[in-house]
Every structure is written in structure tokens, then in C-alpha cells.
Coordinates of C-alpha atoms in Angstrom, one line a residue:
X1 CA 149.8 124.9 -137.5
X2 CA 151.6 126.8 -134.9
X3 CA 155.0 126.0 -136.3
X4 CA 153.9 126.6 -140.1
X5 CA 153.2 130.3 -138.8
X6 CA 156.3 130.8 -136.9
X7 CA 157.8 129.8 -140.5
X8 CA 156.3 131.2 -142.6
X9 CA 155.8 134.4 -140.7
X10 CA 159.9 134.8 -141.2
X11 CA 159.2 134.1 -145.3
X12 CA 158.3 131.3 -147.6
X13 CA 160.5 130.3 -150.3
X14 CA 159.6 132.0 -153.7
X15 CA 160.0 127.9 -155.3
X16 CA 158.1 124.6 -155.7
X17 CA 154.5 126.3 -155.3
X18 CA 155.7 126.2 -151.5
X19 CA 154.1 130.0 -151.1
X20 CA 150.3 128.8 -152.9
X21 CA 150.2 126.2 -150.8
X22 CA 151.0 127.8 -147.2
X23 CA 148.8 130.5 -148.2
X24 CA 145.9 128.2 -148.7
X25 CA 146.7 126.5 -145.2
X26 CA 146.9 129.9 -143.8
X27 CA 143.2 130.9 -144.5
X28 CA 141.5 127.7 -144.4
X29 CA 140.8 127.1 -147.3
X30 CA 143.0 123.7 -147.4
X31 CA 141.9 121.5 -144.2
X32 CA 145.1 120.7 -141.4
X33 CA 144.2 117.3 -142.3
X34 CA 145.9 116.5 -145.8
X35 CA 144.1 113.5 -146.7
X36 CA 141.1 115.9 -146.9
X37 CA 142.4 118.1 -149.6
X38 CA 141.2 116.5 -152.7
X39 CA 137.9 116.1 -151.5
X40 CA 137.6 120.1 -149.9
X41 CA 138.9 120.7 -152.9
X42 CA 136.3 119.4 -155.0
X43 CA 133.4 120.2 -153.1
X44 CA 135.0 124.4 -153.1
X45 CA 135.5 124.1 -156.9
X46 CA 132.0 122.6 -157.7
X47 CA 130.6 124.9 -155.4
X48 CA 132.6 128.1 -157.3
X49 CA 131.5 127.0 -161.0
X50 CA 128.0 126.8 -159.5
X51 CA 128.7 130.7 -158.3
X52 CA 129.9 131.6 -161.7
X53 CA 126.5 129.3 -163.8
X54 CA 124.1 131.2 -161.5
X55 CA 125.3 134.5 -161.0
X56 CA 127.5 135.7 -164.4
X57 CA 124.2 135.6 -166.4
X58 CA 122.3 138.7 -167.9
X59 CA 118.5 138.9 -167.4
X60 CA 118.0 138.0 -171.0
X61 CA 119.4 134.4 -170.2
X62 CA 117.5 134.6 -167.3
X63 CA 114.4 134.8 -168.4
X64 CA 114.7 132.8 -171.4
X65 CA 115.3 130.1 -169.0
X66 CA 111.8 131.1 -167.0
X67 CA 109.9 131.1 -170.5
X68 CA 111.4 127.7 -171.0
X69 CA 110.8 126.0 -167.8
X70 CA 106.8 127.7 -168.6
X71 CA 107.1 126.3 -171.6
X72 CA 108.2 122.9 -171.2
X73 CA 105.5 122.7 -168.5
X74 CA 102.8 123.6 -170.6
X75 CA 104.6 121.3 -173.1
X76 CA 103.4 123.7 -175.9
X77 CA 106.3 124.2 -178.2
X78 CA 105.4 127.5 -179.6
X79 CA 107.2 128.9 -182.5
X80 CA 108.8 126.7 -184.3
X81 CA 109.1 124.4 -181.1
X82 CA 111.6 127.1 -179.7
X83 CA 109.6 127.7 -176.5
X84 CA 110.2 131.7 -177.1
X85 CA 107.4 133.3 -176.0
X86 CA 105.3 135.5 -178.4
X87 CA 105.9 139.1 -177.3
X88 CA 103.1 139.7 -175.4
X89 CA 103.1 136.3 -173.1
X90 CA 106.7 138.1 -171.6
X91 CA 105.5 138.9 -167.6
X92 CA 105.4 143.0 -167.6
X93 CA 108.0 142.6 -164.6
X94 CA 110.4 141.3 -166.9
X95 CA 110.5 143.6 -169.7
X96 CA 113.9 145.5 -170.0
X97 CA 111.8 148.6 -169.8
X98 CA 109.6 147.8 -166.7
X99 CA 111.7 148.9 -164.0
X100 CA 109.7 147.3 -161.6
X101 CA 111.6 146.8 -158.2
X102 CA 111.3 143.1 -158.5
X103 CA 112.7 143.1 -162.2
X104 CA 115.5 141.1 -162.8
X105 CA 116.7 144.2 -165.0
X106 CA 116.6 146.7 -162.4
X107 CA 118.7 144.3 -160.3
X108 CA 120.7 144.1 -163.9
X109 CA 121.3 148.0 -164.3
X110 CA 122.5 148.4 -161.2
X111 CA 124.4 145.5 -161.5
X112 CA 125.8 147.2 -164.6
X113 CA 127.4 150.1 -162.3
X114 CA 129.4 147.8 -160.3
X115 CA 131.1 146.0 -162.8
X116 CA 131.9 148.8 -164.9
X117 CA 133.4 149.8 -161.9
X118 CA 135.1 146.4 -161.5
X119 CA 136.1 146.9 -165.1
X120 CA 137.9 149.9 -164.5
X121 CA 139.9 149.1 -161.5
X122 CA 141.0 145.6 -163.1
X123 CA 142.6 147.3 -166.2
X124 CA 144.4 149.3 -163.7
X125 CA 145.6 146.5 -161.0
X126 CA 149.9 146.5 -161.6
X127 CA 149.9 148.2 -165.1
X128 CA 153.4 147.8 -164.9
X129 CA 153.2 143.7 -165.0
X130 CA 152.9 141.7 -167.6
X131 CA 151.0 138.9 -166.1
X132 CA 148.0 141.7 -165.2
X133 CA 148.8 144.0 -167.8
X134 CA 148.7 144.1 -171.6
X135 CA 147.3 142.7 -174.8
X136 CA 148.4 139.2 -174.5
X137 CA 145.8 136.6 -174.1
X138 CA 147.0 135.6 -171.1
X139 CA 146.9 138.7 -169.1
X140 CA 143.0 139.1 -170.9
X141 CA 142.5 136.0 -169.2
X142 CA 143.7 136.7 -165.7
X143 CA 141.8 139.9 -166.3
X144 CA 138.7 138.4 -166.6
X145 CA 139.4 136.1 -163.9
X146 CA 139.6 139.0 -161.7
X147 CA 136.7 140.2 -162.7
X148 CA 134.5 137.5 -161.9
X149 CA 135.7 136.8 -158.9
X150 CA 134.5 140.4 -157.2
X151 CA 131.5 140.3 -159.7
X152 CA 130.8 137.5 -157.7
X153 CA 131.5 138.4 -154.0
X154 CA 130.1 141.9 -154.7
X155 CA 126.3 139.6 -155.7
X156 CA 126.9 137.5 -152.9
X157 CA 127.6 140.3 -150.0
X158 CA 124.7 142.9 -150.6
X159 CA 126.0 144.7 -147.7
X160 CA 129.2 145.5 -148.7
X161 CA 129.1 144.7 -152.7
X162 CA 132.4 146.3 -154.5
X163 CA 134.2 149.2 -152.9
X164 CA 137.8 150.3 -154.7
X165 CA 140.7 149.2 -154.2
X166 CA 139.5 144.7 -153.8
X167 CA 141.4 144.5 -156.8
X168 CA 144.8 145.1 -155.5
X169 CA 143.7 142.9 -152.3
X170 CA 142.7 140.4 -154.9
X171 CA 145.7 140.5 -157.1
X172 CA 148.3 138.9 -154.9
X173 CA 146.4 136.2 -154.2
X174 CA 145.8 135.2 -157.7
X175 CA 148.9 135.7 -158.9
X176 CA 150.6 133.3 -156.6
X177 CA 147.9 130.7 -157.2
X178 CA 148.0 130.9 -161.2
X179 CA 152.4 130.8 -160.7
X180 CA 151.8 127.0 -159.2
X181 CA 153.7 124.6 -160.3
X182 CA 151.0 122.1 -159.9
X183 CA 149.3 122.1 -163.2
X184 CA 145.6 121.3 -161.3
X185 CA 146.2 124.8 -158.8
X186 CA 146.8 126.9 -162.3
X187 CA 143.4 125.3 -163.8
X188 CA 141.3 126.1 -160.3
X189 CA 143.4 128.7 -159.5
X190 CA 139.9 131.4 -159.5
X191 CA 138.0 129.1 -157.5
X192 CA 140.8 128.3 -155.0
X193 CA 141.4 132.5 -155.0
X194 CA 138.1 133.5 -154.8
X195 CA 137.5 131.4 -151.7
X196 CA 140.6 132.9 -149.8
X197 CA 140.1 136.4 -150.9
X198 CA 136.3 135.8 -149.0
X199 CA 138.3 134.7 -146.2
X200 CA 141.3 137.2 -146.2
X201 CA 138.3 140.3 -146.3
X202 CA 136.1 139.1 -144.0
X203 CA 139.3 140.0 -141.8
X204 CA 139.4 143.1 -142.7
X205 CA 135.8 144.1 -144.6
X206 CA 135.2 146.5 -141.7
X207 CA 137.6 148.8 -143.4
X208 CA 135.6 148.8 -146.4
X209 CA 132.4 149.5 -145.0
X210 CA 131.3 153.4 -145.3
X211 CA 128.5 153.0 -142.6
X212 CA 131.3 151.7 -140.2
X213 CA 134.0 154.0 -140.9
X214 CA 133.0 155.9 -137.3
X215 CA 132.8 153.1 -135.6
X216 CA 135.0 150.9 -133.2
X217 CA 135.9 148.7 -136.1
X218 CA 136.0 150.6 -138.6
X219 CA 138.9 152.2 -140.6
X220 CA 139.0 155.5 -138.8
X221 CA 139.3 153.6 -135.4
X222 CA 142.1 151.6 -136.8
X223 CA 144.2 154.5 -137.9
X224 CA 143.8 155.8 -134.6
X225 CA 144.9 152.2 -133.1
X226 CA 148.4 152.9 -135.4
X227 CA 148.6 156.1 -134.1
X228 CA 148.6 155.3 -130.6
X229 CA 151.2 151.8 -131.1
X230 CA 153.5 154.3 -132.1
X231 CA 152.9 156.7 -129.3
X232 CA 153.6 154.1 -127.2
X233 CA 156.9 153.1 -129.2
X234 CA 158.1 156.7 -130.4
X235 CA 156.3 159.5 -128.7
X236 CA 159.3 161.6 -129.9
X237 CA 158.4 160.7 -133.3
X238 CA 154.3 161.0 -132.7
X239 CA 154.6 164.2 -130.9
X240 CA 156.4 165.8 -133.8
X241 CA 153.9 163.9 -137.2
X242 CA 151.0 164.7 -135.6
X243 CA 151.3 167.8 -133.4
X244 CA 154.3 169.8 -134.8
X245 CA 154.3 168.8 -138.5
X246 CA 150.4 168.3 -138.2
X247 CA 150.3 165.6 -140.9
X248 CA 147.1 163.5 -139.8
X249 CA 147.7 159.6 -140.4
X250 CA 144.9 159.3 -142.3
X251 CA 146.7 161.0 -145.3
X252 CA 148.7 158.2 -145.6
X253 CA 147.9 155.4 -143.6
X254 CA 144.4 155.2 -144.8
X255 CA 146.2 153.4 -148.3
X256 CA 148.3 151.3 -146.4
X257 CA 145.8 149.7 -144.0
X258 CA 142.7 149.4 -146.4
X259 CA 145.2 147.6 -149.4
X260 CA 147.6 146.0 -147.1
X261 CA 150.1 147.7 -148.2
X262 CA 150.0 146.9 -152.0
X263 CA 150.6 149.9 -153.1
X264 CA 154.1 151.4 -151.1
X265 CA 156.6 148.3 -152.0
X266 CA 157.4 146.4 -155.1
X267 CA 155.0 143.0 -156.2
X268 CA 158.1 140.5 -154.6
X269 CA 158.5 142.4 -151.2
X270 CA 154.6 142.7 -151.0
X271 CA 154.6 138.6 -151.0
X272 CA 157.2 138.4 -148.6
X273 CA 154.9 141.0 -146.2
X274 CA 151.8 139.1 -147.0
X275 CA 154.1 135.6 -145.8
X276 CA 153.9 137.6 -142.7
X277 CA 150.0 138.8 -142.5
X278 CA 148.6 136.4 -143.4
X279 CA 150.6 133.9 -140.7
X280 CA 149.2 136.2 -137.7
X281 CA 146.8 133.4 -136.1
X282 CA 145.0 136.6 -135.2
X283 CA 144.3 137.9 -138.6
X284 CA 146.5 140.3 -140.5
X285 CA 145.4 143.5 -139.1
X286 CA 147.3 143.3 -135.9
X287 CA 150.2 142.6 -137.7
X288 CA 149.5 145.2 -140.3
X289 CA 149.8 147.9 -137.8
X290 CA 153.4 146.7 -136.1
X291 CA 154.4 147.6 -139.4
X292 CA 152.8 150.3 -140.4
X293 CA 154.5 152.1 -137.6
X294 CA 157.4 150.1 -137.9
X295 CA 158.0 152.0 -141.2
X296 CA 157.3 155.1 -139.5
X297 CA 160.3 154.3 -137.5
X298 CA 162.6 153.1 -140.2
X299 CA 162.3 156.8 -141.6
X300 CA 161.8 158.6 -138.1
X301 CA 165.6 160.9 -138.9
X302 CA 164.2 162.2 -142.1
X303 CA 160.8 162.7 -140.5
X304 CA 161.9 164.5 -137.5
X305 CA 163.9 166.7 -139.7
X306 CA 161.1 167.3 -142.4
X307 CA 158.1 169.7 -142.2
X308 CA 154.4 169.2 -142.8
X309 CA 155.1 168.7 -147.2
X310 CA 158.1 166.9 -146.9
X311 CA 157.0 164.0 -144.1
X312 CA 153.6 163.8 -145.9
X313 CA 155.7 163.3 -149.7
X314 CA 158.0 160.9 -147.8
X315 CA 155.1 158.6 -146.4
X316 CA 152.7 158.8 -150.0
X317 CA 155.4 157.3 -151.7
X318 CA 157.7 155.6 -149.3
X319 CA 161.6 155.0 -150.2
X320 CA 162.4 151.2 -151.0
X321 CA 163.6 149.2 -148.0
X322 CA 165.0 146.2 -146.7
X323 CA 161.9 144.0 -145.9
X324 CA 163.5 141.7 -144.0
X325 CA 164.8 144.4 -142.1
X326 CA 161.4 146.3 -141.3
X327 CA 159.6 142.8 -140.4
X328 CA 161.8 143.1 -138.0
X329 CA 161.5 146.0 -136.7
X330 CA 157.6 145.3 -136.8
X331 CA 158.2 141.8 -135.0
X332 CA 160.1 144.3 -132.2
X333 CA 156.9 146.4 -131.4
X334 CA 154.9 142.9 -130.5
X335 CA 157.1 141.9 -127.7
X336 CA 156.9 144.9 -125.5
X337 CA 153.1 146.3 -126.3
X338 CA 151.0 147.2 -123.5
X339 CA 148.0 145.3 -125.1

């Protein structure tokens, strides 16, 4: 496992379904063990389309299949043997209107919220790609498949439910997975994703979570983690963004440390930095920040030279680079840290 980071931590090929594979190994979701794919596999996928059966349902399905299990235990077959309930047998807790606390429709409207939210954010995920974006079927389809999958992890984690901006974490994933070669990865390819996008967040939920943003593992503490590997690295360079030039890393580094980067580099070089993440054996974040402040330092003359506006235009939308290049760079701020 050791040796499949170390390679693919330098970049996996973009052929053969190599990168959907190596992915999977590194977050788990395959087993080391390759005799005991098909069967983890299997067991993940069932598991998934169970996911999707109990929780993609609206309350009107829902109950309908109460009044029929009543039904069919009373074995009355009321109405035309339908089972449907005559309007007044329908519990009071369940009636659209009754927004009881234990209704399954209050749980539905606010339900609602989220994935009109969900909605929103998934029509906007790489408007400038075909495969995401457009009127084909296919992209409809890879919509939807988006969709359900943070429907799905938003119903499953109360605590941290949707929060903007798991589409674009989302995205990568998917799209590598649904590009397999392998004609059974590009059937499963929303189970297989949904399982590693649980995996990839639970690395890095804390920056999503508004009670912790204060806190030690929070975003703000994690921005201020960036700030001070770059002190360490560049104090010319820190001294003069954040005391002279005043621009406070959260203006931009808050975007590239809560979506890994997504947003500052073209789709091709963000795969080629995710080959990098996500082979960290400790999780992407460290990572993350070697090069978050290794792109400080790949721009560091035009920074120095540029006042509070310019340095803060430069970083929002950062000039295209050589990603080999900056991994580099990045890969040069592990060896000689103080941590």
C-alpha cells in the first residue's frame, strides 16, 4: 500500500481505468486483498440500492406502505381491495397538513429545503463540461446521480446534512468512476462514489461544520495552520500578505481548503492534484496545505510587488501553472517542516 502511494502520489496515468481503481484502493473502499473485491463489492452495492429504496421516497409512498402493511394485517381489503384507507382511518400525524413533530411530512418539508438546495448547486457543478452540463440525457443522468448521492449522505448524517459546495467535492469522484473502462464500474459507478465521497469527507467534514468553525478542527484553525507553514517557509512572503498588504487568508484560502481546490485549476490538473491528496496515508488535508502555500510561493515575485487589490485578485483567480511543477514545490515544504 505504501508503494501504491509513493506512485500514485507522483500521478496516475489518465488510461485503462488505472486512476478509478487506485482511487478506490486509496479510500478503502476496495479491500488490499483482491480476491475480496467482488464480494466487498457486492455487499457496498446492495447495501447503496437499499440507501436509495429507503430513503428517496416521499411521505406519500411512505405511508401508503403503513396503510398497507395495516391493511394486509387486518386482511380487510377495503375499497375495491386496494387497501387505501378511507379518508378518515389516515393517522392525524400523517396528514400533509398536521405538522406534528413526528410527521413524516414535517421531516418531508424540511427535507424539501435541502434538496432544492442540492438541486441548485448540481446544475451549477462545471457548467462548462459536457459530461455535467447540458441537455443531453446523459449529463441529466449524471445529474441526478449527483443528486442522490448527497440527498442521501445529507439523511444519513443529521449533524452535518448538506452544506455548499459537496457538489464540487463530489464531482471528481464521479466522474472518474462513470469514465471506467470496466463496463460493471460505469453501471455501479453511484454506489462505488457515494461510498468514497463518505470516506473522502469524513477527512475533512470538520471544515464543513458551522458549530466547529472556532474550533481546533475546524476551518478557521486550518487556515491558520496554512498560514503559519508558510511563515515557517517564507516569512518574507507572510510578513508582507498578511501584515503589509493586510490580505487575511481566509479571503482566499477558505475556497481552496473547504473544495480541495476544485475551483482554482482546470478539471485534468485537479485529478492530477487529487492523485496526490488522496495518496497522503494521513488524509488529504496535510497535503492540501503543502500546497496551498506552495502556490503562495509559486507567485511570491508578483505578490511581494502587489498591493492589498492586486495580491487578493491574483489568489481568487489564480494564473494557470505547471502542476507537476507546484507538487513539487509542495512535496519540498514536507521534508524540512518543524512538525
Amino acid at each position: 500500500m505504501g508503494e501504491l502511494q509513493r506512485l500514485a502520489s507522483l500521478g496516475i496515468p489518465d488510461g485503462a481505468g488505472i486512476r478509478s481503481t487506485v482511487w478506490k484502493l486509496l479510500l478503502a473502499y476496495l479491500p488490499r486483498d483482491k480476491a475480496l473485491w467482488s464480494s466487498e463489492l457486492a455487499k457496498k452495492r446492495s447495501q447503496y440500492k437499499n440507501f436509495k429504496d429507503d430513503l428517496l421516497k416521499n411521505p406519500s409512498e411512505v405511508t401508503r406502505e403503513m396503510e398497507e402493511s395495516t391493511s394486509s394485517q387486518n386482511g380487510d381489503e377495503t375499497r375495491e381491495g386496494k387497501g387505501l384507507l378511507s379518508r378518515s382511518e389516515i393517522p392525524v400525524d400523517e396528514h400533509p397538513l398536521s405538522l406534528g413533530k413526528t410527521s413524516v411530512w414535517n421531516q418531508f418539508f424540511q427535507d424539501t429545503e435541502i434538496i432544492e438546495q442540492i438541486d441548485r448547486d448540481v446544475k451549477r457543478t462545471h457548467p462548462d463540461m459536457h459530461f455535467f452540463s447540458g441537455d443531453s440525457a446523459s449529463a441529466k443522468a449524471n445529474q441526478d446521480a449527483l443528486k442522490n448521492i448527497l440527498i442521501i449522505y445529507a439523511k444519513l448524517n443529521p449533524g452535518i446534512r448538506y452544506v455548499q459546495g459537496m457538489n464540487e467535492i463530489l464531482a471528481p469522484l464521479y466522474y472518474v468512476f462513470k469514465n471506467d473502462p470496466n463496463e460493471d464500474f460505469v453501471i455501479n459507478a453511484e454506489a462505488d462514489t457515494f461510498f468514497c465521497f463518505v470516506e473522502l469527507l469524513s477527512g475533512i467534514r470538520d471544515n464543513f461544520c458551522k458549530q466547529l468553525d472556532n474550533s481546533v478542527v475546524g476551518i478557521r484553525s486550518t487556515i491558520s495552520r496554512m498560514s503559519q507553514l508558510l511563515k515557517e517557509h517564507d516569512e518574507e512572503l507572510w510578513r508582507h500578505l498578511e501584515l503589509t498588504t493586510k490580505v487575511n487568508p481566509q479571503f482566499y484560502a477558505f475556497r481552496w481548503i473547504t473544495l480541495l481546490l476544485t475551483q482554482e485549476f482546470n478539471f485534468a490538473d485537479i485529478l492530477h492534484i487529487w492523485d496526490t491528496l488522496l495518496s497522503d496515508p494521513e488524509g488529504p488535508q496535510e497535503t492540501l496545505l503543502r500546497v496551498c502555500c506552495a502556490m503562495l510561493i509559486l507567485v511570491r515575485r508578483r505578490l511581494l510587488a502587489g498591493d492589498f487589490t492586486a495580491n487578493l485578485k491574483l489568489l481568487q483567480s489564480y494564473p494557470s501553472t505547471n502542476i507537476g511543477h507546484l507538487l513539487y514545490v509542495a512535496n519540498k515544504l514536507r521534508s524540512h517542516s518543524h512538525s
